[in-house]
C-alpha positions as a printed NumPy array, in Angstrom:
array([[146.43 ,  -1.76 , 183.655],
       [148.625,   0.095, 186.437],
       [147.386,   3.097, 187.333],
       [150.08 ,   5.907, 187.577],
       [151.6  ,   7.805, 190.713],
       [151.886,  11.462, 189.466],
       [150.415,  13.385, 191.819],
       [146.539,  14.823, 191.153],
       [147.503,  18.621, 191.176],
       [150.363,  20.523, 191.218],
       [150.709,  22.258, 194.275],
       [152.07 ,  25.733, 192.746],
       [150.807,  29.397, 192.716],
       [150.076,  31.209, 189.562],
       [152.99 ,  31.198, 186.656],
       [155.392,  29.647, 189.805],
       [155.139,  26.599, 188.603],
       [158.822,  24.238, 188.855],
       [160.43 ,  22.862, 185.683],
       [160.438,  19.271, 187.872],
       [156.507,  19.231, 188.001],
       [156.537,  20.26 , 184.331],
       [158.121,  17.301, 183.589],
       [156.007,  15.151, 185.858],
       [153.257,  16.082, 183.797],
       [155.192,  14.872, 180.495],
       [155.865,  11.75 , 181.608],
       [152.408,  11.515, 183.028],
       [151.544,  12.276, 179.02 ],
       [153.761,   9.218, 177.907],
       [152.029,   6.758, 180.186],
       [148.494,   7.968, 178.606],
       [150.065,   7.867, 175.06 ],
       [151.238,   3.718, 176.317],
       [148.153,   3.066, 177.896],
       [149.948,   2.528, 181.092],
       [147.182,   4.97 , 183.043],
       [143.345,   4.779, 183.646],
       [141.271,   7.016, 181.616],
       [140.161,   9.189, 184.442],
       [144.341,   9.672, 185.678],
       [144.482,  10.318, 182.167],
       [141.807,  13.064, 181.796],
       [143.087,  14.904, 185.241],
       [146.808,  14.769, 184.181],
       [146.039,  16.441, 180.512],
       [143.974,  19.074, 182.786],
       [146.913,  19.858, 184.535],
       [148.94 ,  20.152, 181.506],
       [146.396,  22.673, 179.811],
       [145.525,  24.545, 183.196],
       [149.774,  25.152, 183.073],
       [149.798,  25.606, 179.547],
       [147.442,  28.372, 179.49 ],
       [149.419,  30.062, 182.762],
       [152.675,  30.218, 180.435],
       [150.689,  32.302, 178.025],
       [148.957,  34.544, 180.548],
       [153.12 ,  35.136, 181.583],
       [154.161,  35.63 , 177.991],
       [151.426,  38.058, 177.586],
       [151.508,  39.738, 180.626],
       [155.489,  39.962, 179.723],
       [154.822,  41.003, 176.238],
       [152.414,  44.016, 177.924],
       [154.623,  45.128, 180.283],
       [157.787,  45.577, 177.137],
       [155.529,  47.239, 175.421],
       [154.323,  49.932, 178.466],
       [158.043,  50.22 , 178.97 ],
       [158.803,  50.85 , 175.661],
       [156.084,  53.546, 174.864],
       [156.79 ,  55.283, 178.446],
       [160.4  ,  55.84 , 177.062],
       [159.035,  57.341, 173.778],
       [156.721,  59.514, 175.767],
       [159.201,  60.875, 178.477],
       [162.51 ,  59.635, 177.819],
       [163.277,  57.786, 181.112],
       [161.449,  55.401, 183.266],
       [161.966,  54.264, 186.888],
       [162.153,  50.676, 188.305],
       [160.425,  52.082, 191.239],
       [157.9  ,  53.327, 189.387],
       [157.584,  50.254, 186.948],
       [156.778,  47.911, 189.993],
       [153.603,  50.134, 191.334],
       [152.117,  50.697, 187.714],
       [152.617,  46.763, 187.06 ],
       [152.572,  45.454, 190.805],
       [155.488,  43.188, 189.997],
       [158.274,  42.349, 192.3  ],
       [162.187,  44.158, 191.56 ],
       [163.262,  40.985, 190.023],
       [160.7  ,  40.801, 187.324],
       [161.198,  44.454, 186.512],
       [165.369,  44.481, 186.634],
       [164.607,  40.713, 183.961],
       [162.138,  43.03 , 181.8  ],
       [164.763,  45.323, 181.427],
       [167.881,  43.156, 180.717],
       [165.13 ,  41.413, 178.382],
       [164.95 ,  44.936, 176.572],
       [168.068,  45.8  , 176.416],
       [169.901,  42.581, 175.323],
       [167.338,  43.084, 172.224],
       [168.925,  46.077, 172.235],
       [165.749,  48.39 , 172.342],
       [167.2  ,  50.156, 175.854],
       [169.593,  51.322, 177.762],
       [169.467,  50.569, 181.314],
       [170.988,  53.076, 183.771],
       [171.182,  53.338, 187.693],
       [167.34 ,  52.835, 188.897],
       [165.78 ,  52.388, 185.092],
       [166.239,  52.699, 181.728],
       [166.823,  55.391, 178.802],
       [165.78 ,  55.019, 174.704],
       [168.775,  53.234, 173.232],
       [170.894,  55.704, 171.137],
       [171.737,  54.331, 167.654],
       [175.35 ,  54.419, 167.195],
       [175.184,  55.229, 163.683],
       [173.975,  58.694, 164.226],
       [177.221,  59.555, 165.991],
       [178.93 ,  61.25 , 162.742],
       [175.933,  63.703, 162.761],
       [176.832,  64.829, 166.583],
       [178.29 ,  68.145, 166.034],
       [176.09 ,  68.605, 163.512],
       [173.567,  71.528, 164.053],
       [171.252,  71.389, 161.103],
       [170.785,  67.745, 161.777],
       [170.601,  68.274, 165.908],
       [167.802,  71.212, 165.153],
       [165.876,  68.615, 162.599],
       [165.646,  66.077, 165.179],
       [164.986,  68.607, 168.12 ],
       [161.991,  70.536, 165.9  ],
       [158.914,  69.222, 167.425],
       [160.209,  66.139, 169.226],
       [157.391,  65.905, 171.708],
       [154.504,  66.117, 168.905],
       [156.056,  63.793, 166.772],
       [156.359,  61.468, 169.206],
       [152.659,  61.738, 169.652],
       [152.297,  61.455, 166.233],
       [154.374,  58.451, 166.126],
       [152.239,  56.349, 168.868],
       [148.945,  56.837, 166.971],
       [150.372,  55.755, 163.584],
       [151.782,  52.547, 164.942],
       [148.451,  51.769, 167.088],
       [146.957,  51.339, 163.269],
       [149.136,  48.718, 162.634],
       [148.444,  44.853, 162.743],
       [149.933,  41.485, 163.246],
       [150.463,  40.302, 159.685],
       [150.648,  43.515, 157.656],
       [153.148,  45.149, 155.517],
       [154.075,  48.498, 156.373],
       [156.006,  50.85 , 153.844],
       [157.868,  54.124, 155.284],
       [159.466,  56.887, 153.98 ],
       [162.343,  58.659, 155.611],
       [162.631,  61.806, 158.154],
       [162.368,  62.117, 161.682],
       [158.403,  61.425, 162.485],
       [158.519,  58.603, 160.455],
       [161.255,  57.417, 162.279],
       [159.95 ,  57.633, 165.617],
       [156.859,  55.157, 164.268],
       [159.326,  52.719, 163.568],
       [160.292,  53.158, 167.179],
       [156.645,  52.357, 168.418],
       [156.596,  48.921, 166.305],
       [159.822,  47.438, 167.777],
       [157.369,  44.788, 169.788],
       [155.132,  43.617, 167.276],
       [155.76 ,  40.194, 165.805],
       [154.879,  38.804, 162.676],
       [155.188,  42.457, 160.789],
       [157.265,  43.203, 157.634],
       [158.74 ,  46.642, 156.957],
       [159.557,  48.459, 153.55 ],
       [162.032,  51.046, 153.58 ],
       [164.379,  53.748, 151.739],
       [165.701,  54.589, 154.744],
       [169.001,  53.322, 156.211],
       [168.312,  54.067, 159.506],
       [164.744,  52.524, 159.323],
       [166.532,  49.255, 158.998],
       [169.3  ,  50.193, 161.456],
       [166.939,  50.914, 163.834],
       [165.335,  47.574, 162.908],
       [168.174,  44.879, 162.549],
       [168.016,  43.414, 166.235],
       [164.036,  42.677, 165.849],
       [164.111,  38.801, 165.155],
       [160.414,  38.985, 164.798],
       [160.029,  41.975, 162.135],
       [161.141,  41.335, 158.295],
       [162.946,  44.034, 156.593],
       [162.705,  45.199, 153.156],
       [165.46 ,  47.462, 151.93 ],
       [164.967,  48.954, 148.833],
       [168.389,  49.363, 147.924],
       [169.852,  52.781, 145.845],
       [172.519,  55.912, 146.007],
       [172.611,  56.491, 149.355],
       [171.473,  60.477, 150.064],
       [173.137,  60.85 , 153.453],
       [171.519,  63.895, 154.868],
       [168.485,  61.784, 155.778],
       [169.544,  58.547, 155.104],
       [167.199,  57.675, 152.011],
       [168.392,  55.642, 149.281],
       [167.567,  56.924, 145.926],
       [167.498,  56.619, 142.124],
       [166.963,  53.471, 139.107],
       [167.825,  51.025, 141.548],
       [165.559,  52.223, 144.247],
       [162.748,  52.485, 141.82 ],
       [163.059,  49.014, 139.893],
       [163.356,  47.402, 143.346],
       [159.802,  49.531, 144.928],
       [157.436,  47.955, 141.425],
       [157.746,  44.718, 142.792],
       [156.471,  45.608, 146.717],
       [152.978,  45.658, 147.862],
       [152.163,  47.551, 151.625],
       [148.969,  47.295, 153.432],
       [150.227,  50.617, 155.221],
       [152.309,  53.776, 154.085],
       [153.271,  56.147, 156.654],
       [154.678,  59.409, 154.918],
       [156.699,  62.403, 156.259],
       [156.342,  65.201, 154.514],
       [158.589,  68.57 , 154.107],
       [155.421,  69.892, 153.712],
       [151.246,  69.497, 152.66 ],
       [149.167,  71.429, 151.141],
       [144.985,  70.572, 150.38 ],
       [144.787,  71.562, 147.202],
       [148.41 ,  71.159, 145.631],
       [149.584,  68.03 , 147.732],
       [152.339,  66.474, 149.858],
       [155.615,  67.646, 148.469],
       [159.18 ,  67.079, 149.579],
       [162.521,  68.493, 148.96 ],
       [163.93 ,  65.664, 146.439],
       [162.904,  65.3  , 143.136],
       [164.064,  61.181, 142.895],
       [162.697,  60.616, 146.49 ],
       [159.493,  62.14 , 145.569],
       [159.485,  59.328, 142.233],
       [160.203,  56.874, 144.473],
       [157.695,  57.706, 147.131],
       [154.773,  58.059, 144.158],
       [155.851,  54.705, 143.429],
       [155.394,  53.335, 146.403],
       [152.636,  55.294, 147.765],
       [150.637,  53.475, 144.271],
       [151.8  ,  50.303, 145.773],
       [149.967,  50.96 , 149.27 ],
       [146.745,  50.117, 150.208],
       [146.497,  53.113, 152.911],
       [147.761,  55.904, 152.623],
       [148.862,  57.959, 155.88 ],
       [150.42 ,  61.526, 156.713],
       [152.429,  62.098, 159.824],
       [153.284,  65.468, 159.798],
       [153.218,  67.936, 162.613],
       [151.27 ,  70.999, 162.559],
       [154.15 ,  73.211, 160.826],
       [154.084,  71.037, 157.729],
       [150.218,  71.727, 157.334],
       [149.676,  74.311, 154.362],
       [153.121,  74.508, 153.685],
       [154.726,  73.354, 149.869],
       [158.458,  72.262, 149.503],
       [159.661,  71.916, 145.998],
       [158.863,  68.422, 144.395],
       [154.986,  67.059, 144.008],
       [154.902,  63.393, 145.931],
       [151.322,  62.865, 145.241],
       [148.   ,  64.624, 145.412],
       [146.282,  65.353, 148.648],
       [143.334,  63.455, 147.301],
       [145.792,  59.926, 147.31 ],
       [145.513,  60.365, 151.047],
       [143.056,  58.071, 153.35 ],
       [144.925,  59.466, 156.728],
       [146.86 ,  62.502, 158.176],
       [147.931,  62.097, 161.472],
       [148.972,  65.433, 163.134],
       [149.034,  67.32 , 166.958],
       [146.825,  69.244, 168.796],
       [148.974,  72.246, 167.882],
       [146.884,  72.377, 164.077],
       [143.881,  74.98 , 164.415],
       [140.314,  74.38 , 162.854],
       [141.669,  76.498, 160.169],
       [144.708,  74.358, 159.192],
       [142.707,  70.93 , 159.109],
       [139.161,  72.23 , 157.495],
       [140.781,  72.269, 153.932],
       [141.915,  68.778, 154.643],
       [138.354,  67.42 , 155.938],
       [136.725,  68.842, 152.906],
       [138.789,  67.013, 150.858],
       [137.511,  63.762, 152.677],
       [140.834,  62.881, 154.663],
       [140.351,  61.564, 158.165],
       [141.896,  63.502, 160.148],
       [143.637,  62.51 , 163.691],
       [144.605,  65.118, 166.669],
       [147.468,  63.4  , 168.834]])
């Protein structure tokens, strides 16, 4: 038996290692698979492979933390530096400038001279001039923001998460952009918008009448479609929730559709900023005693969240 002439190590720093010596190794792999190699060559060549094996994941994770950072830091202030990217990570220019392209070809940035802005969504161009619709999206951006990274930190690899529409609700969707292996239910047209360059989410659109003021889609179709769909998760915005009469909203059919679907939900969680607490809109979407979760800012006093507690709803400050 000949013994083989790959080298014993590869001579290469941490996640630097060359494509060439890669394949060194792979050959070295065929000539254990033949035979054609001693058992100890063999045991210190599949070392190698492993030891470079496990590298490539430290990069992929270390790659997959650093999107994420990114990502959250433009939720959180709505811009982010290169310059300040390489001292929080202490990475090099290049790797920063390749996380960014990286982010942006998945279309989930912008990139701009010296770092990066949230990506825009070009379907909310028609509502420009529109001041009811700027104001709704304006009205306690920071908070729901806030909100927004909390709910999504609740979230796992694996589950099903069901949303309703309006603006908090659509700034969680925002915060689960880089989590793999998740599937999404949604009313909401801009949900899956905001969705459809995420290879690694699944998107469930309930289908319906569209009701273009937020989006939603609405009505038989809507509800046939939301009997058949099952959520580990249900994140709900609210027009407004009271603790003894309930979350209510301004639709009638979007409140059927969200009972339905809130039944079909294992959890149940508010996001609503403190002006929605103690407030009632028109339409009953379920009891407050349904709810397992509300999620709001440090803006809502002992008062507002005391009739929650005492209904036995966990209750989470942002």
């Amino acid at each position: 038996m000949r013994h083989c002439d790959l080298p014993l190590h590869l001579c290469v720093k941490p996640m630097q290692f060359a494509p060439s010596s890669w394949m060194e190794q792979i050959n070295g792999f065929s000539d254990i698979s033949s035979g054609a190699c001693s058992a100890q060559r063999g045991i210190e060549i599949l070392a190698t492979i492993f030891d470079i094996l496990r590298l490539m994941a430290r990069k992929a994770d270390n790659s997959a933390a650093r999107h994420e950072y990114i990502l959250r830091a433009l939720q959180e202030s709505g811009t982010v530096s290169i310059e300040s990217l390489c001292k929080t990570f202490g990475a090099s220019l290049a790797t920063i400038r390749r996380d960014l392209a990286d982010l942006e070809q998945r279309s989930l940035i912008k990139r701009v001279r010296g770092g990066a802005v949230p990506i825009g969504p070009l379907f909310y161009e028609p509502f420009r001039n529109d001041t009811s619709f700027q104001d709704k999206i304006a009205s306690f951006a920071y908070e729901k923001r806030r909100i927004a990274r909390v709910a999504a930190g609740m979230v796992q690899p694996g589950q099903t998460i069901a949303l309703s529409g309006g603006t908090t609700t659509t700034e969680v969707v925002r915060n689960l952009k880089t989590m793999r292996g998740i599937s999404i239910i949604t009313n909401t047209v801009n949900v899956a918008m905001e969705l459809s360059n995420c290879k690694d989410i699944e998107v469930i659109v309930t289908g319906g009448v569209l009701r273009g003021n937020w989006f939603t889609l609405i009505g038989p179709i809507a509800n046939a479609s939301t009997e058949m769909l099952f959520a580990d998760i249900i994140f709900l915005g609210v027009d407004g929730i009271d603790a003894q009469r309930g979350l209510t909203c301004t639709n009638p059919a979007e409140a059927e559709l969200l009972r339905k679907l809130t039944a079909q939900s294992t959890k149940k969680v508010v996001v609503a900023d403190h002006s929605k607490l103690g407030h009632m809109s028109k339409y009953l979407l379920c009891p407050t005693r349904n709810i397992d979760c509300l999620i709001t800012d440090s803006g809502a006093s002992r008062g507002l969240i005391a009739p929650f507690e005492k209904q036995g709803i966990s209750i989470i400050k942002a």
